C-alpha cells in the first residue's frame, strides 16, 4: 500500500497516518509512504521496520516533473492500493491511475488556509474533475463528508466517515504522585491554573487569537489573573510574533512557548484546560489527545470540532476568529474546580468509548477491503 502525502512532519494528519500504520495488522499490508516534498525525524515514530519512505522533492508551485518521478516510483513499487491525503496530493490520483494502480482512496483531513470552507472555485473544479478517478473517499469530519457529498457530488456509497483514533494508554490523566512536568521551574505552583494548547503556529490555527484572549482575561478577572498561566506548545512561522505580542502586553512571564516538543503526553498532563482557536479543522488529533488526558476543551465551532466537543459536557464551542468569545469561555474555568473536573472526566470517558485506535483501524481496513474487491 502506498500512502501519498505532502510532507512527513509534525502534524495531525501525519500523526494519524503513523498511528494507522503502527496499529494495522502487520500481516495484511506492507506500507510505503511517498512524500511529495520530503520527510523529517518524525519518521522515527513509525514502529514497524518494513515501512519504506520516499521523498520526491517537489518544488514550490507547479512542478510537472514530480508526477513523472511519482509515476516511475509507483511502477516500481506496484502497490495494490494508493491512498492520497488532503487537497495537496489530489492530483496524484491521476498519476496513480496512469501508473496502473486500480484501487485508489483519497482522504480529507482538514482545510487549506487559502480555502477554509472549500468554496474556492478553482479547487472545487479540480475536486470534481478528479472525482471519477477516486475509488473511495474518507472524510474525518461530518462537515467534510457533507461537503464532498453535496458540493463535489461524491456518491454516498463511495464515501466513509472515520474518526481518528487516540492512544488512551499513552494519553491519560495526570496522576499527581507520579507526574513528571515539562514546565519550567516555578511556572506551575500551588493555586496556578494552566491554560494551554498544542498546535502548529500558523495562520489557520490562529495562535494570536489565543494570546489575545489570554491578555483579555487580565481585564475580565483581575483578581485571578496573576495565578493564570498560558502554555502554547508548537513551532511555526507565527511563534515569534505571538511571543512579541505577549512581551509587549506585559504577560510574557506568565507564558511558556517552548516550540516543538516530543513529550506531548507529559505536556498535556501539565495543563488544566485545553484550547484550540483554529479558523478551520478536520478532526483535530490534539483535541482527541487532550480529551483522553482528561481535559475540558474550548474550541472554535469549525470543521470537525463539533463532532468531538459536546458543549456543557466536555467543553465549550466558540465562534472562529473571535478572541473575546474565547476569553469569555476561558473565564468560566479557573474559579470552578468542579466544572473543570467534571468536563475533564466526561472528555476522558468519551475518548475511551468513541475514539479508540481499534475503531479507527477497523474503519480503514473495511475501506481498503472494499476497494480491493472492486478492483
Short mmCIF file of C-alpha atoms in Angstrom, two decimals:
data_model
loop_
_atom_site.label_atom_id
_atom_site.label_comp_id
_atom_site.label_asym_id
_atom_site.label_seq_id
_atom_site.Cartn_x
_atom_site.Cartn_y
_atom_site.Cartn_z
CA UNK A 1 0.00 0.00 0.00
CA UNK A 2 1.35 3.44 -0.93
CA UNK A 3 0.34 6.45 1.18
CA UNK A 4 0.93 9.74 -0.65
CA UNK A 5 1.26 12.88 1.48
CA UNK A 6 2.76 16.33 1.03
CA UNK A 7 5.42 16.03 3.76
CA UNK A 8 6.02 13.75 6.73
CA UNK A 9 6.46 16.18 9.60
CA UNK A 10 4.79 17.04 12.90
CA UNK A 11 1.06 17.43 12.31
CA UNK A 12 -2.35 15.93 12.93
CA UNK A 13 -2.75 14.22 9.57
CA UNK A 14 0.78 12.82 9.73
CA UNK A 15 0.22 11.62 13.29
CA UNK A 16 -2.96 9.85 12.20
CA UNK A 17 -1.11 8.12 9.36
CA UNK A 18 1.65 6.90 11.67
CA UNK A 19 -0.90 5.66 14.21
CA UNK A 20 -2.76 3.78 11.49
CA UNK A 21 0.38 2.05 10.22
CA UNK A 22 1.55 1.19 13.74
CA UNK A 23 -1.77 -0.40 14.68
CA UNK A 24 -2.77 -2.20 11.46
CA UNK A 25 -2.23 -5.99 11.42
CA UNK A 26 1.29 -6.47 10.12
CA UNK A 27 0.39 -9.49 8.02
CA UNK A 28 -2.28 -7.69 6.00
CA UNK A 29 -0.34 -4.88 4.32
CA UNK A 30 3.17 -3.62 3.75
CA UNK A 31 3.39 0.16 3.58
CA UNK A 32 5.27 2.77 1.59
CA UNK A 33 4.99 6.46 2.47
CA UNK A 34 5.58 8.73 -0.52
CA UNK A 35 6.24 12.37 0.35
CA UNK A 36 5.74 14.82 -2.49
CA UNK A 37 8.37 17.05 -0.82
CA UNK A 38 10.39 15.43 1.97
CA UNK A 39 10.28 13.77 5.40
CA UNK A 40 11.79 14.65 8.79
CA UNK A 41 12.77 12.88 12.00
CA UNK A 42 9.04 12.45 12.60
CA UNK A 43 9.57 9.17 10.70
CA UNK A 44 11.10 7.70 13.86
CA UNK A 45 7.58 7.45 15.33
CA UNK A 46 6.89 4.60 12.89
CA UNK A 47 7.27 1.43 14.94
CA UNK A 48 7.46 -1.04 12.03
CA UNK A 49 10.73 -1.78 10.26
CA UNK A 50 9.09 -2.83 6.98
CA UNK A 51 7.82 0.65 6.05
CA UNK A 52 9.70 2.38 3.22
CA UNK A 53 9.88 6.17 2.84
CA UNK A 54 10.33 8.04 -0.43
CA UNK A 55 10.87 11.78 -0.98
CA UNK A 56 10.08 13.28 -4.40
CA UNK A 57 11.41 16.78 -3.56
CA UNK A 58 8.62 18.69 -5.27
CA UNK A 59 9.48 22.32 -5.98
CA UNK A 60 7.29 25.22 -4.83
CA UNK A 61 4.35 25.92 -7.13
CA UNK A 62 3.76 23.86 -10.24
CA UNK A 63 6.23 21.03 -10.75
CA UNK A 64 5.07 18.70 -13.52
CA UNK A 65 8.24 16.63 -13.33
CA UNK A 66 7.34 15.46 -9.84
CA UNK A 67 4.48 13.49 -11.39
CA UNK A 68 6.91 11.74 -13.71
CA UNK A 69 9.01 10.78 -10.69
CA UNK A 70 5.87 9.61 -8.89
CA UNK A 71 4.77 7.56 -11.93
CA UNK A 72 8.15 5.84 -12.10
CA UNK A 73 8.11 5.11 -8.35
CA UNK A 74 4.61 3.65 -8.46
CA UNK A 75 5.56 1.50 -11.43
CA UNK A 76 8.50 0.18 -9.39
CA UNK A 77 6.54 -0.35 -6.14
CA UNK A 78 3.42 -1.78 -7.83
CA UNK A 79 1.16 -1.10 -4.82
CA UNK A 80 -2.27 -2.73 -4.56
CA UNK A 81 -3.73 0.49 -3.13
CA UNK A 82 -2.79 4.16 -3.36
CA UNK A 83 -4.15 6.41 -0.60
CA UNK A 84 -3.73 10.17 -1.12
CA UNK A 85 -4.44 12.64 1.66
CA UNK A 86 -5.74 16.22 1.51
CA UNK A 87 -6.10 18.57 -1.43
CA UNK A 88 -2.35 18.97 -1.97
CA UNK A 89 -1.99 15.38 -3.17
CA UNK A 90 -5.28 15.05 -5.04
CA UNK A 91 -3.60 15.37 -8.46
CA UNK A 92 -1.62 12.24 -7.62
CA UNK A 93 -4.82 10.24 -8.15
CA UNK A 94 -4.39 10.80 -11.89
CA UNK A 95 -0.74 9.76 -11.75
CA UNK A 96 -1.66 6.63 -9.80
CA UNK A 97 -4.31 5.73 -12.37
CA UNK A 98 -1.84 6.20 -15.23
CA UNK A 99 0.68 4.01 -13.43
CA UNK A 100 -1.80 1.15 -13.33
CA UNK A 101 -2.94 1.24 -9.69
CA UNK A 102 -6.60 0.26 -9.79
CA UNK A 103 -7.55 0.59 -6.10
CA UNK A 104 -7.40 4.27 -5.13
CA UNK A 105 -8.52 6.05 -1.94
CA UNK A 106 -8.49 9.74 -1.04
CA UNK A 107 -8.76 11.14 2.49
CA UNK A 108 -9.82 14.64 3.54
CA UNK A 109 -8.26 15.55 6.89
CA UNK A 110 -8.53 19.34 7.01
CA UNK A 111 -8.84 22.59 5.09
CA UNK A 112 -6.12 24.69 3.47
CA UNK A 113 -5.58 28.18 4.88
CA UNK A 114 -6.30 29.58 1.40
CA UNK A 115 -9.65 27.77 1.19
CA UNK A 116 -11.08 27.45 4.69
CA UNK A 117 -14.53 26.24 3.63
CA UNK A 118 -13.93 24.62 0.25
CA UNK A 119 -15.61 27.40 -1.76
CA UNK A 120 -12.62 28.44 -3.87
CA UNK A 121 -13.81 27.82 -7.43
CA UNK A 122 -10.51 26.53 -8.81
CA UNK A 123 -10.15 23.96 -6.03
CA UNK A 124 -13.76 22.85 -6.39
CA UNK A 125 -13.37 22.36 -10.13
CA UNK A 126 -10.28 20.21 -9.60
CA UNK A 127 -12.06 18.11 -6.97
CA UNK A 128 -14.94 17.47 -9.39
CA UNK A 129 -12.56 16.71 -12.26
CA UNK A 130 -10.63 14.11 -10.23
CA UNK A 131 -13.74 12.61 -8.60
CA UNK A 132 -14.23 9.78 -11.18
CA UNK A 133 -10.68 8.56 -10.52
CA UNK A 134 -11.16 8.09 -6.77
CA UNK A 135 -12.49 4.68 -5.83
CA UNK A 136 -13.45 5.71 -2.29
CA UNK A 137 -13.29 8.83 -0.14
CA UNK A 138 -12.64 9.02 3.59
CA UNK A 139 -13.75 12.15 5.45
CA UNK A 140 -12.63 12.65 9.02
CA UNK A 141 -15.46 15.00 9.95
CA UNK A 142 -19.18 15.11 9.20
CA UNK A 143 -18.60 18.62 7.84
CA UNK A 144 -16.17 17.33 5.20
CA UNK A 145 -18.36 14.35 4.44
CA UNK A 146 -21.30 16.65 3.72
CA UNK A 147 -19.10 18.89 1.57
CA UNK A 148 -17.86 16.00 -0.56
CA UNK A 149 -21.38 14.66 -0.99
CA UNK A 150 -23.23 17.92 -1.65
CA UNK A 151 -20.65 20.25 -3.23
CA UNK A 152 -18.42 17.77 -5.07
CA UNK A 153 -21.06 15.17 -5.92
CA UNK A 154 -19.45 12.09 -4.39
CA UNK A 155 -21.94 9.22 -4.26
CA UNK A 156 -22.78 8.14 -0.68
CA UNK A 157 -21.66 4.56 -1.35
CA UNK A 158 -18.16 5.85 -2.19
CA UNK A 159 -17.86 7.95 0.96
CA UNK A 160 -16.98 6.95 4.53
CA UNK A 161 -16.62 8.91 7.76
CA UNK A 162 -13.86 7.62 10.05
CA UNK A 163 -12.72 9.33 13.24
CA UNK A 164 -9.05 9.43 14.07
CA UNK A 165 -8.15 7.17 16.96
CA UNK A 166 -6.27 8.16 20.09
CA UNK A 167 -3.96 6.04 22.23
CA UNK A 168 -5.77 6.26 25.57
CA UNK A 169 -2.89 4.46 27.27
CA UNK A 170 -0.26 6.95 26.18
CA UNK A 171 -2.58 9.93 26.65
CA UNK A 172 -4.04 9.53 30.13
CA UNK A 173 -4.96 11.83 33.02
CA UNK A 174 -2.37 13.16 35.42
CA UNK A 175 -1.53 11.11 38.50
CA UNK A 176 -0.11 13.61 40.94
CA UNK A 177 2.17 11.13 42.74
CA UNK A 178 3.82 10.04 39.50
CA UNK A 179 3.56 13.24 37.47
CA UNK A 180 6.65 14.43 35.58
CA UNK A 181 6.15 18.00 34.45
CA UNK A 182 7.96 19.55 31.48
CA UNK A 183 7.03 23.04 32.65
CA UNK A 184 9.84 25.41 33.66
CA UNK A 185 10.72 25.51 37.34
CA UNK A 186 8.35 27.80 39.21
CA UNK A 187 5.90 28.10 36.31
CA UNK A 188 3.29 25.95 38.00
CA UNK A 189 2.91 26.45 41.72
CA UNK A 190 0.07 25.61 44.13
CA UNK A 191 -3.01 27.58 43.08
CA UNK A 192 -1.96 28.28 39.49
CA UNK A 193 -4.27 27.38 36.60
CA UNK A 194 -2.59 26.44 33.31
CA UNK A 195 -4.40 27.13 30.04
CA UNK A 196 -2.69 25.53 27.08
CA UNK A 197 -2.65 24.32 23.51
CA UNK A 198 -0.60 22.17 21.15
CA UNK A 199 -0.55 23.43 17.56
CA UNK A 200 1.43 24.45 14.55
CA UNK A 201 1.99 28.19 14.89
CA UNK A 202 0.49 29.10 11.51
CA UNK A 203 -2.34 31.29 10.33
CA UNK A 204 -5.06 28.62 10.08
CA UNK A 205 -4.51 27.73 13.75
CA UNK A 206 -4.91 31.41 14.82
CA UNK A 207 -2.42 31.35 17.73
CA UNK A 208 -2.60 35.13 18.11
CA UNK A 209 -6.30 34.86 18.95
CA UNK A 210 -5.46 32.65 21.91
CA UNK A 211 -2.74 35.07 23.04
CA UNK A 212 -5.19 37.98 22.76
CA UNK A 213 -7.83 36.03 24.69
CA UNK A 214 -5.35 35.33 27.48
CA UNK A 215 -4.39 39.01 27.74
CA UNK A 216 -8.11 39.91 27.78
CA UNK A 217 -8.51 37.84 30.94
CA UNK A 218 -6.48 40.48 32.79
CA UNK A 219 -9.46 42.84 32.49
CA UNK A 220 -12.16 40.17 32.86
CA UNK A 221 -10.84 38.58 36.05
CA UNK A 222 -8.19 40.89 37.56
CA UNK A 223 -8.14 39.13 40.94
CA UNK A 224 -7.49 35.70 39.43
CA UNK A 225 -5.27 36.72 36.54
CA UNK A 226 -1.92 36.63 38.40
CA UNK A 227 -2.36 32.90 39.01
CA UNK A 228 -3.16 32.09 35.37
CA UNK A 229 -0.56 30.61 33.03
CA UNK A 230 -0.51 30.11 29.26
CA UNK A 231 1.36 27.24 27.57
CA UNK A 232 1.50 27.33 23.76
CA UNK A 233 3.38 24.26 22.56
CA UNK A 234 4.47 24.02 18.94
CA UNK A 235 6.56 25.79 16.33
CA UNK A 236 5.83 27.64 13.13
CA UNK A 237 6.04 31.00 11.35
CA UNK A 238 3.87 32.86 13.88
CA UNK A 239 5.64 31.75 17.04
CA UNK A 240 7.95 34.79 17.22
CA UNK A 241 5.03 37.16 16.59
CA UNK A 242 3.00 35.56 19.39
CA UNK A 243 5.99 35.83 21.74
CA UNK A 244 6.43 39.52 20.89
CA UNK A 245 2.76 40.22 21.50
CA UNK A 246 2.87 38.59 24.93
CA UNK A 247 6.01 40.55 25.81
CA UNK A 248 4.52 43.84 24.65
CA UNK A 249 1.37 43.08 26.67
CA UNK A 250 3.44 42.54 29.80
CA UNK A 251 2.39 38.90 30.37
CA UNK A 252 5.38 37.00 28.95
CA UNK A 253 6.38 35.90 32.47
CA UNK A 254 3.06 34.02 32.65
CA UNK A 255 3.52 32.29 29.30
CA UNK A 256 5.60 29.35 28.03
CA UNK A 257 6.28 28.90 24.33
CA UNK A 258 8.84 26.08 24.11
CA UNK A 259 8.44 25.29 20.41
CA UNK A 260 8.00 21.74 19.15
CA UNK A 261 8.20 19.02 21.81
CA UNK A 262 8.47 15.24 21.77
CA UNK A 263 6.87 14.81 25.22
CA UNK A 264 3.34 15.86 24.28
CA UNK A 265 1.59 13.44 26.70
CA UNK A 266 3.50 14.99 29.63
CA UNK A 267 2.85 18.50 28.28
CA UNK A 268 -0.90 17.85 28.17
CA UNK A 269 -0.87 16.38 31.69
CA UNK A 270 0.66 19.66 32.87
CA UNK A 271 -2.43 21.61 31.71
CA UNK A 272 -5.76 22.30 33.42
CA UNK A 273 -7.66 23.40 30.29
CA UNK A 274 -7.04 22.82 26.58
CA UNK A 275 -7.84 25.45 23.93
CA UNK A 276 -7.91 25.25 20.13
CA UNK A 277 -8.56 28.61 18.37
CA UNK A 278 -8.33 27.33 14.76
CA UNK A 279 -10.07 29.00 11.84
CA UNK A 280 -10.60 25.60 10.16
CA UNK A 281 -10.17 21.95 11.18
CA UNK A 282 -10.80 18.42 10.04
CA UNK A 283 -10.71 16.11 13.03
CA UNK A 284 -8.09 17.52 15.38
CA UNK A 285 -5.76 14.96 16.91
CA UNK A 286 -4.73 17.29 19.70
CA UNK A 287 -8.36 17.67 20.81
CA UNK A 288 -8.62 13.89 20.95
CA UNK A 289 -5.36 13.69 22.90
CA UNK A 290 -6.49 16.42 25.30
CA UNK A 291 -9.81 14.64 25.88
CA UNK A 292 -8.01 11.35 26.55
CA UNK A 293 -5.82 13.22 29.04
CA UNK A 294 -8.95 14.26 30.91
CA UNK A 295 -9.00 17.95 29.98
CA UNK A 296 -12.05 20.08 29.22
CA UNK A 297 -11.72 21.65 25.76
CA UNK A 298 -12.54 25.14 24.49
CA UNK A 299 -12.54 25.02 20.68
CA UNK A 300 -13.82 27.01 17.74
CA UNK A 301 -17.05 25.85 16.14
CA UNK A 302 -15.48 24.82 12.83
CA UNK A 303 -14.96 21.65 10.79
CA UNK A 304 -14.90 18.51 12.89
CA UNK A 305 -14.64 20.23 16.28
CA UNK A 306 -18.41 19.90 16.92
CA UNK A 307 -18.04 16.14 16.29
CA UNK A 308 -15.70 15.98 19.28
CA UNK A 309 -16.59 18.70 21.80
CA UNK A 310 -20.00 18.44 23.49
CA UNK A 311 -20.88 21.87 24.90
CA UNK A 312 -21.75 21.70 28.58
CA UNK A 313 -20.45 18.14 28.87
CA UNK A 314 -16.83 18.11 27.67
CA UNK A 315 -16.16 21.78 26.99
CA UNK A 316 -17.27 24.84 25.02
CA UNK A 317 -17.53 25.76 21.33
CA UNK A 318 -16.94 29.40 20.34
CA UNK A 319 -17.10 31.31 17.03
CA UNK A 320 -13.92 31.22 14.96
CA UNK A 321 -11.81 34.37 14.82
CA UNK A 322 -13.33 35.88 17.98
CA UNK A 323 -10.72 36.39 20.72
CA UNK A 324 -13.31 37.93 23.05
CA UNK A 325 -15.51 34.84 22.78
CA UNK A 326 -12.50 32.65 23.60
CA UNK A 327 -11.72 34.85 26.62
CA UNK A 328 -15.30 34.62 27.82
CA UNK A 329 -15.21 30.83 27.60
CA UNK A 330 -11.85 30.60 29.37
CA UNK A 331 -13.06 32.78 32.24
CA UNK A 332 -15.58 30.13 33.26
CA UNK A 333 -12.97 27.58 34.38
CA UNK A 334 -10.26 28.91 36.75
CA UNK A 335 -12.75 29.61 39.53
CA UNK A 336 -14.87 26.48 39.06
CA UNK A 337 -12.88 23.39 40.01
CA UNK A 338 -15.97 21.16 39.99
CA UNK A 339 -16.85 22.09 36.41
CA UNK A 340 -13.25 21.62 35.26
CA UNK A 341 -13.05 18.17 36.85
CA UNK A 342 -16.48 17.05 35.63
CA UNK A 343 -15.97 18.08 32.00
CA UNK A 344 -12.48 16.60 32.02
CA UNK A 345 -13.80 13.26 33.28
CA UNK A 346 -16.54 13.29 30.64
CA UNK A 347 -13.95 14.01 27.95
CA UNK A 348 -11.83 11.07 29.05
CA UNK A 349 -14.85 8.74 29.09
CA UNK A 350 -15.86 9.81 25.57
CA UNK A 351 -12.34 9.33 24.23
CA UNK A 352 -12.29 5.79 25.60
CA UNK A 353 -15.76 4.95 24.27
CA UNK A 354 -15.82 6.61 20.84
CA UNK A 355 -12.29 7.32 19.61
CA UNK A 356 -10.33 4.12 20.10
CA UNK A 357 -7.47 3.04 17.85
CA UNK A 358 -9.29 -0.23 17.24
CA UNK A 359 -12.34 1.55 15.80
CA UNK A 360 -10.16 3.66 13.51
CA UNK A 361 -8.19 0.67 12.18
CA UNK A 362 -11.41 -1.31 11.63
CA UNK A 363 -12.86 1.55 9.60
CA UNK A 364 -9.82 1.90 7.36
CA UNK A 365 -9.49 -1.84 6.84
CA UNK A 366 -13.11 -2.01 5.72
CA UNK A 367 -12.48 0.69 3.09
CA UNK A 368 -9.30 -0.99 1.86
CA UNK A 369 -11.02 -4.36 1.57
CA UNK A 370 -13.86 -2.71 -0.32
CA UNK A 371 -11.67 -1.02 -2.96
CA UNK A 372 -9.64 -4.20 -3.40
CA UNK A 373 -12.83 -6.16 -4.03
CA UNK A 374 -13.99 -3.59 -6.60
CA UNK A 375 -10.61 -3.79 -8.33
#
